[in-house]
Short mmCIF file of N, CA and C in Angstrom, two decimals:
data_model
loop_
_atom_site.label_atom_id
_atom_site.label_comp_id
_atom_site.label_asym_id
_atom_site.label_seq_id
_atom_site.Cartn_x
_atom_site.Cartn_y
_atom_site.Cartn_z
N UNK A 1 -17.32 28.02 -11.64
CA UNK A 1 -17.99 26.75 -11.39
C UNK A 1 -17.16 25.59 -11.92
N UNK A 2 -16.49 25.94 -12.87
CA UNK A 2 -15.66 24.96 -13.33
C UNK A 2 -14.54 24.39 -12.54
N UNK A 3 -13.94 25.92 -12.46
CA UNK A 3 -12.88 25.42 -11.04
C UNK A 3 -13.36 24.44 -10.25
N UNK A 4 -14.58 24.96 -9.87
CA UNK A 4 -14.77 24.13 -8.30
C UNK A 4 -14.68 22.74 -8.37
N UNK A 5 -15.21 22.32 -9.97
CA UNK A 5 -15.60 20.68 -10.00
C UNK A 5 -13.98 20.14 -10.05
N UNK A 6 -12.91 21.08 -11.27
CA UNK A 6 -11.64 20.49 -11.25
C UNK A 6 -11.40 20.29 -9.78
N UNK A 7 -11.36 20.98 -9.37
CA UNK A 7 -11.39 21.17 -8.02
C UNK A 7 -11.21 20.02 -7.11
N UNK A 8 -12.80 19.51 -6.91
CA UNK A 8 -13.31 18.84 -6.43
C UNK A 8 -12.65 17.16 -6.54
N UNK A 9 -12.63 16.98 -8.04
CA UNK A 9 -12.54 16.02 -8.71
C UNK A 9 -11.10 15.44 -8.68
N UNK A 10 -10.34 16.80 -7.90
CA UNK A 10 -8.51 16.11 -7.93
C UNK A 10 -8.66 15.78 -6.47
N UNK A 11 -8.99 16.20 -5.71
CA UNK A 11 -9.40 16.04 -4.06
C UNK A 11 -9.94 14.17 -3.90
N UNK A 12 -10.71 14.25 -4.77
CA UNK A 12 -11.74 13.02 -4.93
C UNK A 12 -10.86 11.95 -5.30
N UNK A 13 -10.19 12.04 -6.59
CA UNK A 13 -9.00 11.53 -6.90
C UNK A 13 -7.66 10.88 -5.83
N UNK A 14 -7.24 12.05 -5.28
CA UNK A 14 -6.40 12.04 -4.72
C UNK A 14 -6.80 10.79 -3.04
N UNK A 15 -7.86 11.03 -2.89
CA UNK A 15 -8.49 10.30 -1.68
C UNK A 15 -8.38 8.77 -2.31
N UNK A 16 -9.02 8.73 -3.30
CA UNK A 16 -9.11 7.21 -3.71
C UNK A 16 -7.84 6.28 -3.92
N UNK A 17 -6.64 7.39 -4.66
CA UNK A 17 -5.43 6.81 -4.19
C UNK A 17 -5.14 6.49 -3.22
N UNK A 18 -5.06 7.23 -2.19
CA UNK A 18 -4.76 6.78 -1.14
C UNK A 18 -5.19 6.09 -0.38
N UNK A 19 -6.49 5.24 -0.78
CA UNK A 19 -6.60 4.20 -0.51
C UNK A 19 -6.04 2.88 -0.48
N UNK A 20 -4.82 2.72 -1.31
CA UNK A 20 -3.94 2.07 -1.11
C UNK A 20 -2.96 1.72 -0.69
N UNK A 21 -3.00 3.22 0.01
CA UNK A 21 -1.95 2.89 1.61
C UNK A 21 -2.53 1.87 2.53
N UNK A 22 -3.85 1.98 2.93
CA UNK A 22 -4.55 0.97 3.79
C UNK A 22 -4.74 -0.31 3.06
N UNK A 23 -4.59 -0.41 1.69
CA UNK A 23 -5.16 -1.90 1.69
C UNK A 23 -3.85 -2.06 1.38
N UNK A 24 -2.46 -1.23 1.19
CA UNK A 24 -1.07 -1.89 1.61
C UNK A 24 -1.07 -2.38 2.67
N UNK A 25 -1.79 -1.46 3.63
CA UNK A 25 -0.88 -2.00 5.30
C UNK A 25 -1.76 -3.68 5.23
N UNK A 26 -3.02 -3.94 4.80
CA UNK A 26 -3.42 -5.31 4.81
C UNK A 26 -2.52 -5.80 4.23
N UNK A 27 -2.30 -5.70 3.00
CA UNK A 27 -1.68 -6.81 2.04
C UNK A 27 -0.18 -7.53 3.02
N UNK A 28 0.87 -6.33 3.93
CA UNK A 28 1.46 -6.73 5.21
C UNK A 28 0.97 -7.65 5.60
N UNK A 29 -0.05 -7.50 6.10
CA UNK A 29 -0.61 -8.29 7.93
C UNK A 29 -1.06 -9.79 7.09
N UNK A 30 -1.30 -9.56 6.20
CA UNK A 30 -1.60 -10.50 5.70
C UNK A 30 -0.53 -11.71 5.17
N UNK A 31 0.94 -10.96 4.85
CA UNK A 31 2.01 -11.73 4.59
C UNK A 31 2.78 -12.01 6.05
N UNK A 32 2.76 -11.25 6.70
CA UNK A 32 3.55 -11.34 8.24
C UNK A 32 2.31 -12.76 8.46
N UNK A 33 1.05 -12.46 8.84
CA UNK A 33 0.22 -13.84 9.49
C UNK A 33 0.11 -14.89 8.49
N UNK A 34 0.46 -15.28 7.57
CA UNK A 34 0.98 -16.48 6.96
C UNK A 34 2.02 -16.97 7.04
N UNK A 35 2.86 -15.96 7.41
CA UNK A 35 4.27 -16.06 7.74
C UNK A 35 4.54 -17.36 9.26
N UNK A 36 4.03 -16.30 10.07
CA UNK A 36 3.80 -16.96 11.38
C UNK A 36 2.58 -18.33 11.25
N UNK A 37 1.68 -18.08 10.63
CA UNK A 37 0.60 -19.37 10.65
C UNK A 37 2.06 -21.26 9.97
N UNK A 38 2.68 -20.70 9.07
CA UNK A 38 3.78 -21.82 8.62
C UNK A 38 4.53 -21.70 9.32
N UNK A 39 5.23 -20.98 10.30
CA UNK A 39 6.49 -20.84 11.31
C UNK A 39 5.85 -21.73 12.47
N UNK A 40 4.78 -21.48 12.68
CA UNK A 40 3.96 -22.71 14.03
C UNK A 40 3.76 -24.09 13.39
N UNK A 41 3.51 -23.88 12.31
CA UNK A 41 3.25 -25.59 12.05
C UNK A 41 4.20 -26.15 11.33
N UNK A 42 5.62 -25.62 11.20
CA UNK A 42 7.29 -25.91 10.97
C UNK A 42 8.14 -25.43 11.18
N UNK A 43 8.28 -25.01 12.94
CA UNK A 43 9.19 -24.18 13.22
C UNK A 43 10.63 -24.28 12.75
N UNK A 44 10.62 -25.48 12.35
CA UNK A 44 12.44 -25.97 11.52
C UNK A 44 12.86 -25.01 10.37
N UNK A 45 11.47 -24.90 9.50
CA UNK A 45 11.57 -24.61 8.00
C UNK A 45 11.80 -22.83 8.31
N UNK A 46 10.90 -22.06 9.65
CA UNK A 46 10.81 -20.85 9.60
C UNK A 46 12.14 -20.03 9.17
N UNK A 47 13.59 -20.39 9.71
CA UNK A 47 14.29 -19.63 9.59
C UNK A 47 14.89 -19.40 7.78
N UNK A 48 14.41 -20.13 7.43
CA UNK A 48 14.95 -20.12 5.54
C UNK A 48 13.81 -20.01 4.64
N UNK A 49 12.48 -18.65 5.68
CA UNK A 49 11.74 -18.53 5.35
C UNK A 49 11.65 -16.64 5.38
N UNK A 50 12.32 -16.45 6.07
CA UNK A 50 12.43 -14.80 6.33
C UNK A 50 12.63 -13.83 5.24
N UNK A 51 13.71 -14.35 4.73
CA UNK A 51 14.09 -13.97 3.30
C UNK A 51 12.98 -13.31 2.33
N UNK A 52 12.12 -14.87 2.09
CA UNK A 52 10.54 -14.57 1.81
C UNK A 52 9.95 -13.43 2.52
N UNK A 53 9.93 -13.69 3.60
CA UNK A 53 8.48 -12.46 4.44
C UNK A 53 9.20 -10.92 4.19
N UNK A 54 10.70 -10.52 4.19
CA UNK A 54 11.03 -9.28 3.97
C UNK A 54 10.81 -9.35 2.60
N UNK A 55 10.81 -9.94 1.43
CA UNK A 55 10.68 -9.36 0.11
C UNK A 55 9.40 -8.91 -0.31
N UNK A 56 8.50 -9.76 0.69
CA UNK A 56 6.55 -9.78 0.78
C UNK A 56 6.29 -8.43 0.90
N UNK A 57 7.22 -8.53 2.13
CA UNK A 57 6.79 -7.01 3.03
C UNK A 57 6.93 -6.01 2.16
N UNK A 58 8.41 -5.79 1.63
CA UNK A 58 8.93 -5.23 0.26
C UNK A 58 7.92 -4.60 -0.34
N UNK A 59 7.33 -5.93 -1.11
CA UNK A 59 6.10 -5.53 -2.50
C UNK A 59 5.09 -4.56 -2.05
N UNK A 60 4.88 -5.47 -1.01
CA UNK A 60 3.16 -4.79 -0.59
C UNK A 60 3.64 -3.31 0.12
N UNK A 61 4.43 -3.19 0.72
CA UNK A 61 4.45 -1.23 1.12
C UNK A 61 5.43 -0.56 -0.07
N UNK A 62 5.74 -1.25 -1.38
CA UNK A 62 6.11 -0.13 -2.38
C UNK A 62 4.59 -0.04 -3.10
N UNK A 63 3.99 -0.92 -3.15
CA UNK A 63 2.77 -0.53 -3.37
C UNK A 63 2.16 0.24 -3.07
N UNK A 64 2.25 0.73 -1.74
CA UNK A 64 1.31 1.49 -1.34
C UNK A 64 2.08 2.68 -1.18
N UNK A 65 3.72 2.76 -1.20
CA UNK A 65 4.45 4.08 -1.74
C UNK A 65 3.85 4.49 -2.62
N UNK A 66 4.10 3.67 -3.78
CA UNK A 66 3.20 4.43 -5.51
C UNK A 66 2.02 4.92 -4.96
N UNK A 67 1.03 4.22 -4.28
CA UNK A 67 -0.19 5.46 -4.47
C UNK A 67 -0.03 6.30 -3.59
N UNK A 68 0.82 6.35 -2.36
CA UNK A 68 0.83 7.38 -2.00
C UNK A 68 1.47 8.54 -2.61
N UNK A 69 1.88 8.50 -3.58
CA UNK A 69 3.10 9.28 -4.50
C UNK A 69 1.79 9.60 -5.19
N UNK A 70 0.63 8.59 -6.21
CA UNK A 70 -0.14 9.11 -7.02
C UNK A 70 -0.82 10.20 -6.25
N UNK A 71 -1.40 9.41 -5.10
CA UNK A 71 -2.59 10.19 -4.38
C UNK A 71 -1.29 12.25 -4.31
N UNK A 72 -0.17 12.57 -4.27
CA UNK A 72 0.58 13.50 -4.15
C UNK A 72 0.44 14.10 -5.52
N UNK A 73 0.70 13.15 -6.44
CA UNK A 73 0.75 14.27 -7.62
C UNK A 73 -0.65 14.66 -8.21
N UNK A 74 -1.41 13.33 -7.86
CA UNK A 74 -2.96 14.50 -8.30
C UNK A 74 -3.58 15.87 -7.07
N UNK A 75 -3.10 15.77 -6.31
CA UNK A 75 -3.52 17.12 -5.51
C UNK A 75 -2.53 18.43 -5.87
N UNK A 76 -1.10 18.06 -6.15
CA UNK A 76 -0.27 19.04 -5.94
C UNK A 76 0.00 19.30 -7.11
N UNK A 77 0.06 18.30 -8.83
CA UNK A 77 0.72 18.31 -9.89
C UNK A 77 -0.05 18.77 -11.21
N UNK A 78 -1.59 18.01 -10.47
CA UNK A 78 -2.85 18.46 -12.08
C UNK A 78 -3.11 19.00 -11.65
#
């Protein structure tokens, strides 16, 4: 019975990490459409703005690497 709850409880774990793959892929859409919302209302400024949106992009999907890495080692490691 014990098993089952460890069990249970790394499964459970492991799901909730990986919830931060999806609210990575937002934290994206969310830097790409600000991106574009200032590229329409200064198309001059957009190009010495890219720089910015790849380092955005950067943060927010190593973010959601790490939990996908956590959500890996609590199923496969504890």
């Amino acid at each position: 019975m014990e098993g089952d709850i460890a069990f249970f409880g790394q499964f459970l774990g492991a799901g909730l990490a990986a919830m931060g793959s999806g609210i990575a892929a937002l934290g994206v859409g969310n830097v790409a459409g600000n991106f574009l919302a200032g590229a329409l209302r200064n198309p001059s400024a957009a190009g010495g703005q890219t720089a910015t949106l790849f380092i955005g992009i950067a943060f927010a999907e190593a973010l959601g690497i790490f939990s996908f890495l956590v959500a890996l080692l609590l199923m496969f490691a504890v």
